[in-house]
Short mmCIF file of C-alpha atoms and ligand atoms in Angstrom, two decimals:
data_model
loop_
_atom_site.label_atom_id
_atom_site.label_comp_id
_atom_site.label_asym_id
_atom_site.label_seq_id
_atom_site.Cartn_x
_atom_site.Cartn_y
_atom_site.Cartn_z
CA MET K 40 65.68 102.61 -26.22
CA PRO K 41 62.18 101.85 -27.43
CA PHE K 42 63.39 99.92 -30.49
CA LYS K 43 65.98 97.24 -29.85
CA ASN K 44 65.54 95.35 -33.08
CA LEU K 45 63.57 95.24 -36.31
CA ASN K 46 60.79 93.27 -34.66
CA ASP K 47 60.15 96.13 -32.23
CA VAL K 48 59.91 98.48 -35.20
CA LYS K 49 57.54 96.11 -36.98
CA GLU K 50 55.36 95.91 -33.91
CA HIS K 51 55.19 99.69 -33.79
CA CYS K 52 54.16 99.76 -37.45
CA GLU K 53 51.24 97.46 -36.60
CA ASN K 54 49.84 100.27 -34.42
CA LEU K 55 49.52 102.40 -37.51
CA GLU K 56 47.48 99.89 -39.48
CA ASN K 57 44.07 101.15 -38.35
CA ILE K 58 44.81 104.78 -39.24
CA ALA K 59 43.06 106.55 -42.11
CA ILE K 60 44.47 109.85 -43.38
CA PHE K 61 43.76 112.63 -45.87
CA LEU K 62 46.74 114.22 -47.66
CA GLY K 63 46.55 117.45 -49.67
CA TYR K 64 47.68 119.15 -51.93
CA ASN K 65 51.04 118.76 -53.66
CA ALA K 66 52.42 115.90 -55.68
CA ASN K 67 54.78 116.24 -58.60
CA VAL K 68 57.62 114.49 -60.35
CA ASP K 69 61.09 115.25 -59.02
CA ALA K 70 63.86 115.12 -61.64
CA LEU K 71 67.06 114.64 -59.65
CA LYS K 72 70.53 115.74 -60.61
CA TYR K 73 73.35 114.64 -58.33
CA ILE K 74 76.31 116.99 -57.88
CA SER K 75 78.73 114.66 -56.17
CA SER K 76 82.10 116.31 -56.73
CA LYS K 77 83.65 119.61 -57.68
CA ASN K 78 83.97 118.41 -61.26
CA ASP K 79 80.20 117.92 -61.47
CA LEU K 80 79.80 121.53 -60.33
CA TYR K 81 82.51 122.90 -62.65
CA GLU K 82 80.70 121.24 -65.53
CA LEU K 83 77.60 123.33 -64.75
CA LEU K 84 79.75 126.46 -64.51
CA ASP K 85 81.62 125.76 -67.73
CA GLU K 86 81.91 128.93 -69.80
CA LYS K 87 82.46 126.96 -73.00
CA ASN K 88 78.83 126.41 -73.96
CA ASN K 89 78.78 122.76 -72.99
CA ILE K 90 75.13 122.71 -71.90
CA GLY K 91 72.56 123.70 -74.53
CA ASP K 92 75.18 125.76 -76.34
CA VAL K 93 74.78 128.40 -73.68
CA LYS K 94 77.75 130.47 -72.63
CA ILE K 95 77.79 131.09 -68.89
CA ASP K 96 78.85 134.59 -67.84
CA ILE K 97 80.79 133.99 -64.63
CA ASP K 98 80.93 137.72 -63.76
CA LYS K 99 77.15 137.75 -63.80
CA VAL K 100 77.04 134.71 -61.52
CA ILE K 101 79.23 136.66 -59.06
CA GLU K 102 77.00 139.75 -59.34
CA ASN K 103 73.89 137.66 -58.75
CA MET K 104 75.40 136.14 -55.65
CA ALA K 105 75.39 139.63 -54.17
CA SER K 106 71.85 140.50 -55.30
CA TYR K 107 70.32 137.16 -54.19
CA PRO K 108 67.54 136.66 -56.80
CA ARG K 109 64.35 135.16 -55.33
CA GLU K 110 62.93 134.25 -58.71
CA ILE K 111 65.16 132.58 -61.26
CA LYS K 112 65.11 133.62 -64.93
CA THR K 113 68.67 133.07 -66.22
CA PRO K 114 71.36 130.36 -65.85
CA GLU K 115 73.56 132.89 -64.03
CA GLU K 116 70.87 133.61 -61.45
CA PHE K 117 70.39 129.92 -60.91
CA LEU K 118 74.10 129.16 -60.55
CA ALA K 119 74.46 132.05 -58.07
CA ARG K 120 71.72 130.66 -55.86
CA LEU K 121 73.15 127.15 -56.20
CA ILE K 122 76.58 128.27 -54.98
CA LEU K 123 75.02 130.24 -52.12
CA ALA K 124 72.95 127.20 -51.14
CA MET K 125 76.04 124.98 -51.21
CA LYS K 126 77.92 127.47 -49.05
CA SER K 127 75.19 127.27 -46.41
CA GLY K 128 74.34 123.56 -46.68
CA LYS K 129 70.69 124.51 -46.07
CA PRO K 130 67.65 123.31 -48.02
CA VAL K 131 66.33 125.79 -50.60
CA GLU K 132 63.32 125.83 -52.93
CA ILE K 133 62.89 128.52 -55.59
CA PRO K 134 59.91 128.94 -57.91
CA LEU K 135 60.44 128.76 -61.65
CA ILE K 136 57.84 130.58 -63.74
CA SER K 137 58.29 129.10 -67.21
CA ALA K 138 56.82 132.10 -69.03
CA ASN K 139 59.47 134.38 -67.50
CA LEU K 140 62.56 132.29 -68.30
CA SER K 141 65.22 133.71 -70.61
CA PRO K 142 65.57 131.75 -73.91
CA ASN K 143 69.09 130.81 -72.80
CA PHE K 144 67.90 129.30 -69.57
CA LYS K 145 65.20 127.30 -71.38
CA LYS K 146 67.81 125.84 -73.73
CA TRP K 147 70.19 125.17 -70.84
CA LEU K 148 67.55 123.37 -68.79
CA GLU K 149 66.37 121.33 -71.75
CA ASP K 150 69.87 120.06 -72.39
CA LEU K 151 70.76 119.36 -68.77
CA LYS K 152 70.97 115.63 -67.96
CA PHE K 153 69.13 114.45 -64.87
CA ASN K 154 70.03 111.21 -63.09
CA GLU K 155 66.60 109.94 -62.10
CA LYS K 156 62.93 110.71 -61.70
CA ARG K 157 60.92 110.09 -58.56
CA ILE K 158 57.65 111.01 -57.02
CA GLY K 159 57.90 114.36 -55.23
CA GLY K 160 55.84 116.83 -53.25
CA GLN K 161 54.64 116.18 -49.72
CA VAL K 162 51.52 114.28 -50.82
CA GLY K 163 53.51 112.05 -53.19
CA ILE K 164 56.34 111.27 -50.80
CA ILE K 165 54.14 110.76 -47.75
CA ALA K 166 51.49 108.66 -49.55
CA ASN K 167 54.11 106.19 -50.77
CA LEU K 168 55.71 105.95 -47.34
CA LEU K 169 52.44 105.44 -45.48
CA SER K 170 51.29 102.92 -48.07
CA LEU K 171 54.11 100.56 -47.28
CA LEU K 172 53.53 101.09 -43.57
CA ASN K 173 50.13 99.53 -44.29
CA LEU K 174 47.85 102.33 -43.16
CA GLU K 175 44.23 101.45 -43.59
CA LYS K 176 43.38 104.27 -45.97
CA ILE K 177 45.31 107.14 -47.53
CA ILE K 178 43.29 109.69 -49.47
CA ALA K 179 45.93 111.48 -51.55
CA TYR K 180 44.43 114.58 -53.06
CA THR K 181 46.36 116.64 -55.55
CA PRO K 182 44.71 118.97 -58.08
CA LEU K 183 46.81 117.75 -61.07
CA LEU K 184 46.80 113.99 -61.58
CA SER K 185 48.24 113.03 -64.96
CA LYS K 186 48.63 109.39 -65.95
CA LYS K 187 52.38 109.55 -65.34
CA GLN K 188 51.82 111.13 -61.94
CA SER K 189 49.19 108.58 -60.89
CA GLU K 190 51.49 105.70 -61.85
CA MET K 191 54.19 107.00 -59.53
CA PHE K 192 51.98 106.44 -56.49
CA GLU K 193 52.95 103.00 -55.27
CA ASN K 194 50.38 100.87 -53.52
CA LYS K 195 52.99 98.88 -51.68
CA GLY K 196 51.10 97.84 -48.58
CA ASN K 197 49.46 94.49 -47.97
CA HIS K 198 46.34 95.95 -49.61
CA ALA K 199 45.88 98.80 -52.12
CA ASN K 200 45.49 101.75 -49.76
CA ILE K 201 46.10 104.96 -51.73
CA PHE K 202 42.84 106.50 -52.97
CA TYR K 203 41.75 109.55 -54.95
CA PRO K 204 38.27 111.10 -54.78
CA VAL K 205 36.57 110.77 -58.18
CA LEU K 206 33.25 112.29 -59.21
CA LYS K 207 31.10 109.57 -60.82
CA LYS K 208 28.43 110.03 -63.50
CA ASP K 209 25.65 109.72 -60.93
CA GLY K 210 27.06 112.79 -59.13
CA LYS K 211 28.47 110.74 -56.23
CA VAL K 212 32.11 110.87 -55.19
CA SER K 213 33.90 107.56 -54.87
CA LEU K 214 37.33 106.85 -53.44
CA THR K 215 39.15 105.11 -56.28
CA ASN K 216 42.55 103.41 -56.35
CA ILE K 217 44.79 106.34 -57.30
CA ASN K 218 46.52 104.37 -60.05
CA ASN K 219 43.21 104.26 -61.95
CA ALA K 220 42.05 107.78 -61.15
CA TYR K 221 44.17 109.86 -63.54
CA LYS K 222 42.81 112.74 -65.55
CA ASP K 223 43.91 114.59 -68.63
CA ASP K 224 46.19 116.90 -66.62
CA GLU K 225 49.71 118.11 -67.22
CA THR K 226 52.58 116.66 -65.15
CA LYS K 227 54.31 119.07 -62.81
CA ILE K 228 58.06 118.47 -62.81
CA ASN K 229 60.43 119.99 -60.27
CA ARG K 230 64.18 119.93 -60.79
CA ILE K 231 66.19 118.92 -57.75
CA PHE K 232 69.92 119.53 -57.43
CA GLU K 233 71.29 117.23 -54.73
CA TYR K 234 74.82 118.11 -53.70
CA LYS K 235 77.21 116.15 -51.51
CA GLU K 236 79.85 117.45 -49.08
CA PHE K 237 82.96 118.54 -51.00
CA ASP K 238 85.07 121.64 -51.38
CA PHE K 239 85.57 123.74 -54.47
CA GLU K 240 86.96 127.06 -55.61
CA PHE K 241 84.91 129.87 -56.98
CA ASN K 242 85.89 133.50 -57.54
CA ASN K 243 89.21 132.90 -55.72
CA GLU K 244 87.39 131.64 -52.68
CA LYS K 245 87.62 128.14 -51.28
CA ILE K 246 84.15 126.94 -50.40
CA ASP K 247 83.67 123.98 -48.12
CA ILE K 248 80.13 122.59 -48.31
CA PRO K 249 79.17 122.00 -44.65
CA ARG K 250 76.70 119.23 -45.45
CA ALA K 251 74.90 117.45 -48.25
CA ASN K 252 71.59 119.07 -49.14
CA ARG K 253 69.45 120.12 -52.09
CA LEU K 254 68.19 123.06 -54.07
CA ILE K 255 64.80 122.72 -55.75
CA LEU K 256 63.70 124.60 -58.84
CA ALA K 257 59.96 124.25 -58.42
CA SER K 258 57.77 124.67 -61.50
CA ARG K 259 54.59 126.71 -61.20
CA PRO K 260 52.18 125.54 -63.94
CA GLU K 261 49.52 128.17 -64.63
CA ASN K 262 46.82 125.50 -64.35
CA LEU K 263 47.87 124.43 -60.91
CA ARG K 264 45.52 125.83 -58.30
CA ILE K 265 45.80 124.70 -54.68
CA ASP K 266 42.10 123.96 -54.50
CA ILE K 267 39.41 121.30 -54.41
CA SER K 268 36.53 121.46 -56.91
CA GLU K 269 33.04 122.07 -55.50
CA ASP K 270 31.78 118.52 -56.20
CA ILE K 271 34.53 116.96 -54.14
CA LYS K 272 34.61 119.74 -51.57
CA LYS K 273 31.03 119.14 -50.52
CA GLU K 274 32.01 115.55 -49.61
CA LEU K 275 34.76 116.66 -47.21
CA PRO K 276 32.59 116.45 -44.07
CA GLU K 277 31.71 112.80 -44.83
CA MET K 278 35.32 112.02 -45.73
CA GLY K 279 36.43 113.64 -42.48
CA LYS K 280 34.13 111.35 -40.53
CA ASP K 281 35.96 108.26 -41.78
CA ILE K 282 39.52 109.39 -41.16
CA ASP K 283 41.67 110.02 -38.10
CA CYS K 284 43.96 112.73 -39.36
CA ALA K 285 45.16 114.87 -42.24
CA ILE K 286 48.43 116.33 -43.41
CA VAL K 287 48.16 119.51 -45.45
CA SER K 288 50.98 121.16 -47.39
CA GLY K 289 51.80 122.69 -50.76
CA TYR K 290 50.67 126.24 -50.02
CA GLN K 291 54.05 127.48 -51.27
CA SER K 292 52.67 127.09 -54.81
CA ILE K 293 49.98 129.71 -54.28
CA LYS K 294 50.63 132.80 -56.40
CA GLU K 295 49.72 136.38 -55.51
CA LYS K 296 47.69 136.79 -58.72
CA TYR K 297 46.41 134.53 -61.47
CA SER K 298 45.60 135.32 -65.10
CA ASP K 299 41.86 135.04 -64.38
CA GLY K 300 42.09 137.70 -61.67
CA LYS K 301 41.92 135.31 -58.69
CA THR K 302 44.29 136.13 -55.84
CA ASP K 303 46.16 134.30 -53.11
CA GLU K 304 43.53 135.47 -50.59
CA TYR K 305 40.87 133.61 -52.55
CA TYR K 306 42.83 130.34 -52.36
CA PHE K 307 43.80 130.78 -48.71
CA LYS K 308 40.19 131.30 -47.71
CA ARG K 309 39.22 128.15 -49.61
CA ALA K 310 42.04 126.20 -48.00
CA VAL K 311 40.80 127.23 -44.54
CA GLU K 312 37.30 126.08 -45.54
CA ASP K 313 38.64 122.67 -46.59
CA ILE K 314 40.11 122.06 -43.15
CA LYS K 315 36.97 123.26 -41.38
CA LEU K 316 34.82 121.02 -43.57
CA LEU K 317 37.02 117.98 -42.91
CA LYS K 318 36.69 118.61 -39.17
CA SER K 319 32.99 119.52 -39.21
CA LYS K 320 31.69 116.01 -38.46
CA ASN K 321 34.74 114.73 -36.63
CA LEU K 322 35.89 116.92 -33.78
CA ASP K 323 38.76 114.53 -32.97
CA LEU K 324 40.33 114.83 -36.39
CA LYS K 325 43.94 116.00 -36.08
CA VAL K 326 45.42 118.17 -38.81
CA HIS K 327 49.15 118.65 -39.32
CA LEU K 328 50.53 121.40 -41.56
CA GLU K 329 53.89 120.71 -43.10
CA PHE K 330 55.65 123.98 -43.90
CA ALA K 331 58.09 124.33 -46.79
CA SER K 332 60.79 126.56 -48.06
CA VAL K 333 58.89 129.68 -49.18
CA GLN K 334 60.85 132.47 -50.87
CA ASN K 335 58.24 135.20 -50.69
CA PRO K 336 57.99 136.62 -47.11
CA LEU K 337 54.42 137.86 -47.69
CA LEU K 338 53.29 134.41 -48.77
CA ARG K 339 55.01 132.89 -45.72
CA LYS K 340 53.11 135.26 -43.46
CA LYS K 341 49.79 134.44 -45.10
CA ILE K 342 50.32 130.68 -44.79
CA VAL K 343 50.84 131.12 -41.07
CA GLU K 344 48.12 133.69 -40.46
CA TYR K 345 45.40 131.92 -42.41
CA LEU K 346 46.17 128.31 -41.65
CA TYR K 347 47.87 127.94 -38.28
CA PRO K 348 44.68 128.98 -36.45
CA VAL K 349 42.79 126.01 -37.94
CA VAL K 350 45.36 123.21 -37.68
CA ASP K 351 46.51 121.24 -34.61
CA CYS K 352 50.12 120.38 -35.33
CA ALA K 353 52.91 122.08 -37.25
CA GLY K 354 56.03 120.50 -38.73
CA LEU K 355 59.01 122.70 -39.53
CA ASP K 356 62.73 122.66 -40.02
CA GLU K 357 65.05 125.17 -38.41
CA THR K 358 65.13 127.58 -41.35
CA GLU K 359 61.36 127.46 -41.64
CA ILE K 360 60.72 128.36 -38.00
CA ALA K 361 63.27 131.19 -38.31
CA ASN K 362 61.49 132.50 -41.40
CA ILE K 363 58.12 132.37 -39.68
CA LEU K 364 59.46 134.27 -36.71
CA ASN K 365 60.76 136.90 -39.04
CA SER K 366 57.31 137.32 -40.62
CA LEU K 367 55.82 137.67 -37.15
CA GLY K 368 58.18 140.55 -36.38
CA TYR K 369 60.82 138.74 -34.28
CA SER K 370 63.68 139.51 -36.64
CA GLU K 371 66.43 139.35 -34.03
CA LEU K 372 65.54 135.88 -32.80
CA SER K 373 65.08 134.76 -36.39
CA GLU K 374 68.57 135.98 -37.37
CA LYS K 375 70.06 134.26 -34.34
CA ILE K 376 68.52 130.92 -35.32
CA LEU K 377 69.72 131.24 -38.91
CA LYS K 378 73.22 132.21 -37.80
CA ASP K 379 73.93 130.06 -34.73
CA SER K 380 71.36 127.20 -34.86
CA ARG K 381 71.09 127.21 -31.06
CA ILE K 382 68.45 124.86 -29.73
CA GLU K 383 67.54 127.34 -26.94
CA ASP K 384 66.50 129.87 -29.60
CA VAL K 385 64.58 127.27 -31.60
CA ILE K 386 62.65 126.28 -28.47
CA GLU K 387 61.87 129.89 -27.62
CA ALA K 388 60.64 130.45 -31.18
CA SER K 389 58.48 127.33 -31.04
CA LYS K 390 56.89 128.49 -27.81
CA ILE K 391 56.03 131.85 -29.36
CA VAL K 392 54.34 130.20 -32.34
CA LEU K 393 52.63 127.51 -30.25
CA GLU K 394 51.07 130.09 -27.95
CA LYS K 395 50.19 132.64 -30.59
CA TYR K 396 48.19 130.11 -32.61
CA ASP K 397 47.14 127.85 -29.77
CA LEU K 398 48.64 124.80 -31.49
CA GLU K 399 48.54 121.40 -29.83
CA MET K 400 52.04 120.48 -30.96
CA ILE K 401 55.06 121.75 -32.83
CA GLN K 402 57.51 119.31 -34.30
CA ILE K 403 60.93 120.57 -35.34
CA HIS K 404 63.38 118.58 -37.41
CA THR K 405 66.98 119.62 -37.98
CA ILE K 406 70.06 117.77 -39.09
CA PHE K 407 70.91 116.92 -35.46
CA TYR K 408 67.58 116.31 -33.74
CA ILE K 409 63.83 115.87 -33.92
CA MET K 410 61.76 117.50 -31.22
CA PHE K 411 58.15 117.77 -30.09
CA ILE K 412 56.94 120.70 -28.01
CA CYS K 413 53.45 120.56 -26.52
CA LYS K 414 51.47 121.35 -23.36
CA LYS K 415 51.80 119.02 -20.36
CA ILE K 416 48.96 116.88 -19.02
CA GLU K 417 48.35 117.84 -15.38
CA ASP K 418 48.30 114.30 -14.01
CA LYS K 419 52.01 113.48 -13.58
CA ALA K 420 51.69 109.72 -14.11
CA LYS K 421 49.75 110.21 -17.32
CA ASN K 422 52.15 112.86 -18.49
CA ASP K 423 55.10 110.50 -18.01
CA ILE K 424 53.41 107.95 -20.23
CA LYS K 425 52.72 110.67 -22.77
CA ILE K 426 56.40 111.66 -22.80
CA ALA K 427 57.45 108.05 -23.35
CA GLN K 428 55.02 107.75 -26.25
CA LEU K 429 56.14 111.00 -27.84
CA LYS K 430 59.71 109.84 -27.57
CA LYS K 431 58.85 106.59 -29.27
CA SER K 432 57.19 108.44 -32.14
CA LEU K 433 60.31 110.54 -32.63
CA GLU K 434 62.56 107.48 -32.43
CA PHE K 435 60.43 105.90 -35.13
CA ALA K 436 60.75 109.04 -37.26
CA THR K 437 64.56 109.11 -37.03
CA ILE K 438 64.70 105.46 -38.05
CA LEU K 439 62.55 106.21 -41.10
CA ALA K 440 64.69 109.23 -42.00
CA SER K 441 68.06 107.52 -41.73
CA SER K 442 66.81 104.49 -43.67
CA LYS K 443 65.70 106.82 -46.46
CA ALA K 444 68.91 108.86 -46.35
CA LYS K 445 71.02 105.74 -46.62
CA ASN K 446 69.10 104.03 -49.38
CA GLY K 447 67.49 107.00 -51.17
CA LEU K 448 64.13 105.20 -50.87
CA ILE K 449 62.32 103.02 -48.38
CA THR K 450 60.97 100.07 -50.31
CA SER K 451 59.73 97.84 -47.48
CA ILE K 452 59.49 97.71 -43.70
CA GLU K 453 62.58 95.46 -43.76
CA ASP K 454 64.59 98.47 -45.03
CA LEU K 455 64.10 100.13 -41.65
CA LYS K 456 66.90 97.92 -40.33
CA MET K 457 69.31 100.31 -42.08
CA GLY K 458 68.04 103.21 -39.99
CA LEU K 459 68.03 101.19 -36.82
CA ASP K 460 71.67 100.25 -37.38
CA THR K 461 72.73 103.88 -37.86
CA PRO K 462 74.06 105.37 -34.59
CA TYR K 463 72.88 108.72 -33.13
CA ASN K 464 75.01 111.71 -34.02
CA GLN K 465 77.85 112.78 -31.75
CA TYR K 466 75.95 115.70 -30.21
CA GLY K 467 73.08 113.51 -29.03
CA ASP K 468 73.90 113.45 -25.30
CA LEU K 469 74.69 117.14 -25.23
CA LEU K 470 71.35 117.98 -26.87
CA ILE K 471 69.43 115.77 -24.44
CA ASP K 472 71.13 117.53 -21.50
CA LEU K 473 70.41 120.98 -22.90
CA VAL K 474 66.76 120.17 -23.40
CA SER K 475 66.38 118.67 -19.97
CA ASN K 476 67.82 121.90 -18.44
CA ILE K 477 65.48 124.05 -20.49
CA SER K 478 62.48 121.85 -19.63
CA ASN K 479 63.23 122.34 -15.93
CA SER K 480 63.39 126.12 -16.18
CA SER K 481 60.44 128.14 -14.87
CA GLU K 482 59.55 129.40 -18.35
CA PHE K 483 58.66 125.88 -19.50
CA THR K 484 56.87 124.37 -16.51
CA GLU K 485 53.70 123.90 -18.58
CA TYR K 486 55.44 122.24 -21.52
CA ASN K 487 56.78 118.91 -22.59
CA ILE K 488 59.88 119.26 -24.71
CA VAL K 489 60.86 115.87 -26.04
CA LEU K 490 63.98 115.44 -28.15
CA VAL K 491 65.53 112.51 -29.95
CA PRO K 492 68.93 112.94 -31.65
CA SER K 493 69.08 112.16 -35.34
CA ARG K 494 70.90 109.19 -36.77
CA ILE K 495 73.08 110.94 -39.31
CA VAL K 496 74.05 109.04 -42.42
CA LYS K 497 77.53 110.12 -43.48
CA ASN K 498 77.09 110.14 -47.25
CA PRO K 499 73.34 110.23 -47.80
CA LYS K 500 72.13 108.83 -51.11
CA SER K 501 69.65 111.68 -51.23
CA THR K 502 68.17 114.26 -48.88
CA VAL K 503 65.02 115.40 -50.67
CA GLY K 504 61.90 114.39 -48.77
CA LEU K 505 63.63 113.59 -45.48
CA GLY K 506 61.66 116.28 -43.64
CA ASP K 507 58.38 114.90 -45.01
CA THR K 508 59.36 111.41 -43.96
CA ILE K 509 60.14 112.54 -40.42
CA SER K 510 57.04 114.69 -40.05
CA SER K 511 54.57 112.15 -41.36
CA GLY K 512 56.15 109.27 -39.40
CA ALA K 513 56.11 111.24 -36.15
CA PHE K 514 52.61 112.64 -36.68
CA VAL K 515 50.92 109.39 -37.69
CA SER K 516 52.58 107.61 -34.82
CA TYR K 517 51.28 110.32 -32.44
CA VAL K 518 47.76 109.99 -33.84
CA ALA K 519 47.93 106.19 -33.47
CA ASP K 520 48.76 106.64 -29.79
CA LEU K 521 45.79 108.97 -29.38
CA LYS K 522 43.52 106.48 -31.08
CA ASN K 523 44.76 103.22 -29.66
CA ASN K 524 44.93 104.14 -25.98
CA ASN K 525 43.29 106.73 -23.84
CA VAL K 526 46.29 108.21 -22.09
CA LEU K 527 47.11 111.21 -24.25
C1 LIG A 788 58.57 120.29 -52.07
C2 LIG A 788 59.05 120.29 -53.49
C3 LIG A 788 59.08 118.88 -54.05
C4 LIG A 788 59.86 117.97 -53.13
C5 LIG A 788 59.41 118.12 -51.69
C6 LIG A 788 60.35 117.39 -50.78
O1 LIG A 788 57.25 119.89 -52.02
O2 LIG A 788 58.21 121.11 -54.27
O3 LIG A 788 59.65 118.88 -55.32
O4 LIG A 788 59.71 116.64 -53.51
O5 LIG A 788 59.36 119.47 -51.30
O6 LIG A 788 60.19 117.76 -49.47
#
């Protein structure tokens, strides 16, 4: 057990204090609605016009459950996807193109009451977490930075550490405290439906939600381009020199076509350039790509094919790795993962992706475990130290995740006590045994597979952003080990 008490955790956090990181590209506001009981759900399904004077057509909801809409335009399409998501207990994100919404759905959404607003998007969530962990410098780049958005970044460390690159009048780019760097941009708001575990009846069927999770209706503002303007882009090599690592994400917002004729290919090529520029003067710079729930299979494939060849580490949940495998043509293995969640299949899938794109590391997070898969170091003694360090990074990540699940937010390092006090889940020992058997099999002689069971919080306050918390905690901790000692 690497962390016996809060002091051990605090000591580990001190290792992260000399790390500087670049984060791109997605931050937004998350409007959260909690669906805590069947009555909360029945209220949404109410046929008697209670929300926005809109009458819900339950037969249409049932029809839509069969047709599985991937883009949402009506309340019935949304409710169908919500019920399907609740049935599976898996995380889902669906794009919402405002111009395409039915007038009914607009009215319905306008009248819907949300419980709270928080910072969202990988850049937003990760910047705030790393700020309170006192990283030296966090460059949080997001194309849209409204005043409201910039105020939601919280410089909570012992010094203001979240910066935004700003072009000054003299043509130079300066890293400015993000709270003062806002522009005249619109605010992107995503709507998050967080449901708890409960059972309910729908269409004469009793549905038992297997676990608390969330469905995201993600807005797609026309002005949002996953891109960095030329003036800032030309500074990326210098910026890269002064940082240790980067986390990139948000590619799920890229559209196939824009009104000005630009295409997804255009933005993917630019995104690849950004990473190459960041690395151009710093060959040691480590880049982690955090995947997301992407509805469109073609877009999924492009994210992997364009970007995996230029990054070092990949963070994924179980559904995401299954979806990637499907895009790569391994539909059988993908189906198996989605259906049975067997760790053997997840490991096989990870190996396929790791080898195909020559990644340094894959990190998988599921409800029951967090796992790193990477190549072994030949020297056995060194490799043993590496395994111990990887394990520690994962332990740290589960503590972060369970603290956040329990409290909804992590507000200080002291809050990590909540995670530390949460026991591992009941399958922990079984998972460790399974992985140790797989590691010893001939197929994996060249690999380290390191697993730490999750600390599951029974009734999580919220689940949105847990994956980002795990991935960034594990990755930054890994990079700190690379930087602060020479073993890895
Ligand atoms: C995605 C969503 C965002 C949410 C985040 C959490 O980026 O678009 O709304 O906060 O995932 O992981």
